[in-house]
Every structure is written in structure tokens, then in C-alpha cells.
Amino acid sequence: MAGFTKFEPINVKTKFIKVDLETSEVKAEVIHQGKLIVYISLNIEKDELIQLGTFEPISHLEEYGIDALTIIDTIKDQAKYFVDNKISDVQKYFDTGHI
């Protein structure tokens, strides 16, 4: 059986803009095609999340398994990792080759 897979960029990025290790608060932006669509504020310790904006601009990606809950869960997992591992400078962390 032969086939192929077509890869196309989805142009959805998460930018962590603040990790406060003292308060366990993390702020992130979800950017689609260069435009901010959602701002997320998390408190890891209290398990609280505030979302400003909508994932509507990327609703067409649901057919590929990419939806708001998946993105939020991924952000929560990454934020918890940063707090648990005392990583406050996320950009520096990624710039040094950590993925």
C-alpha cells in the first residue's frame, strides 16, 4: 500500500510572556498568522485559568485534532513544567536548545 502525507504549517504559536516562580503565575499568548487571538493567564498552584480572546480563528483546525482544549491543556502542561523546574526565562530556555 502506498500513500503520502502532506505537511502544511498551521501558523499557531504560543508565546510565554511571563513565568512568576513566586506566585506560580504564567502568562501566555496564542498567535495565529502573526495576530494575537488569545491571552492566557494561569495560576498553577490554584489551578486557575483566565482566557481573553477566542479560538474561533482556528476552528477550522479541529478536523486535524487541534482545538481550544488541546491548546489550553498543552499550555497548562508546559506552564507547570516551567514552574516545577524553576524556569522563569522561557525564551532563554528555548534559545539554549531545550525543546
Steps between C-alpha positions, in 0.01 A plus 500: 500500500640837403404843612628838597473753776466867430646733761381858517582760765206583723648836605392467864763591757502535876717769649564486874537859608535459876579225748484614862656228713395662831129511420491206252339731245562462130387729218490386139379621163362284220587649165351396165646629176682775690190622685427461870178299535506389866670617818528240777572570866560192716558443866652153522477474879129592512413328169340822371483612139385826344455513123457823307418462134365218291631197315240558225765606241648149518178298528571358154790304656264287711478248218873436562457460876609852588238672711482746788513232771804334345686830479403603855602158640836527324556850637405381851741205476784721378429766762505240777830368367652850505384567856596153630847530346547864605527630144408867502666604173321282245659668197849437636401140575396443137794702360744264675363204306234363735183398324 
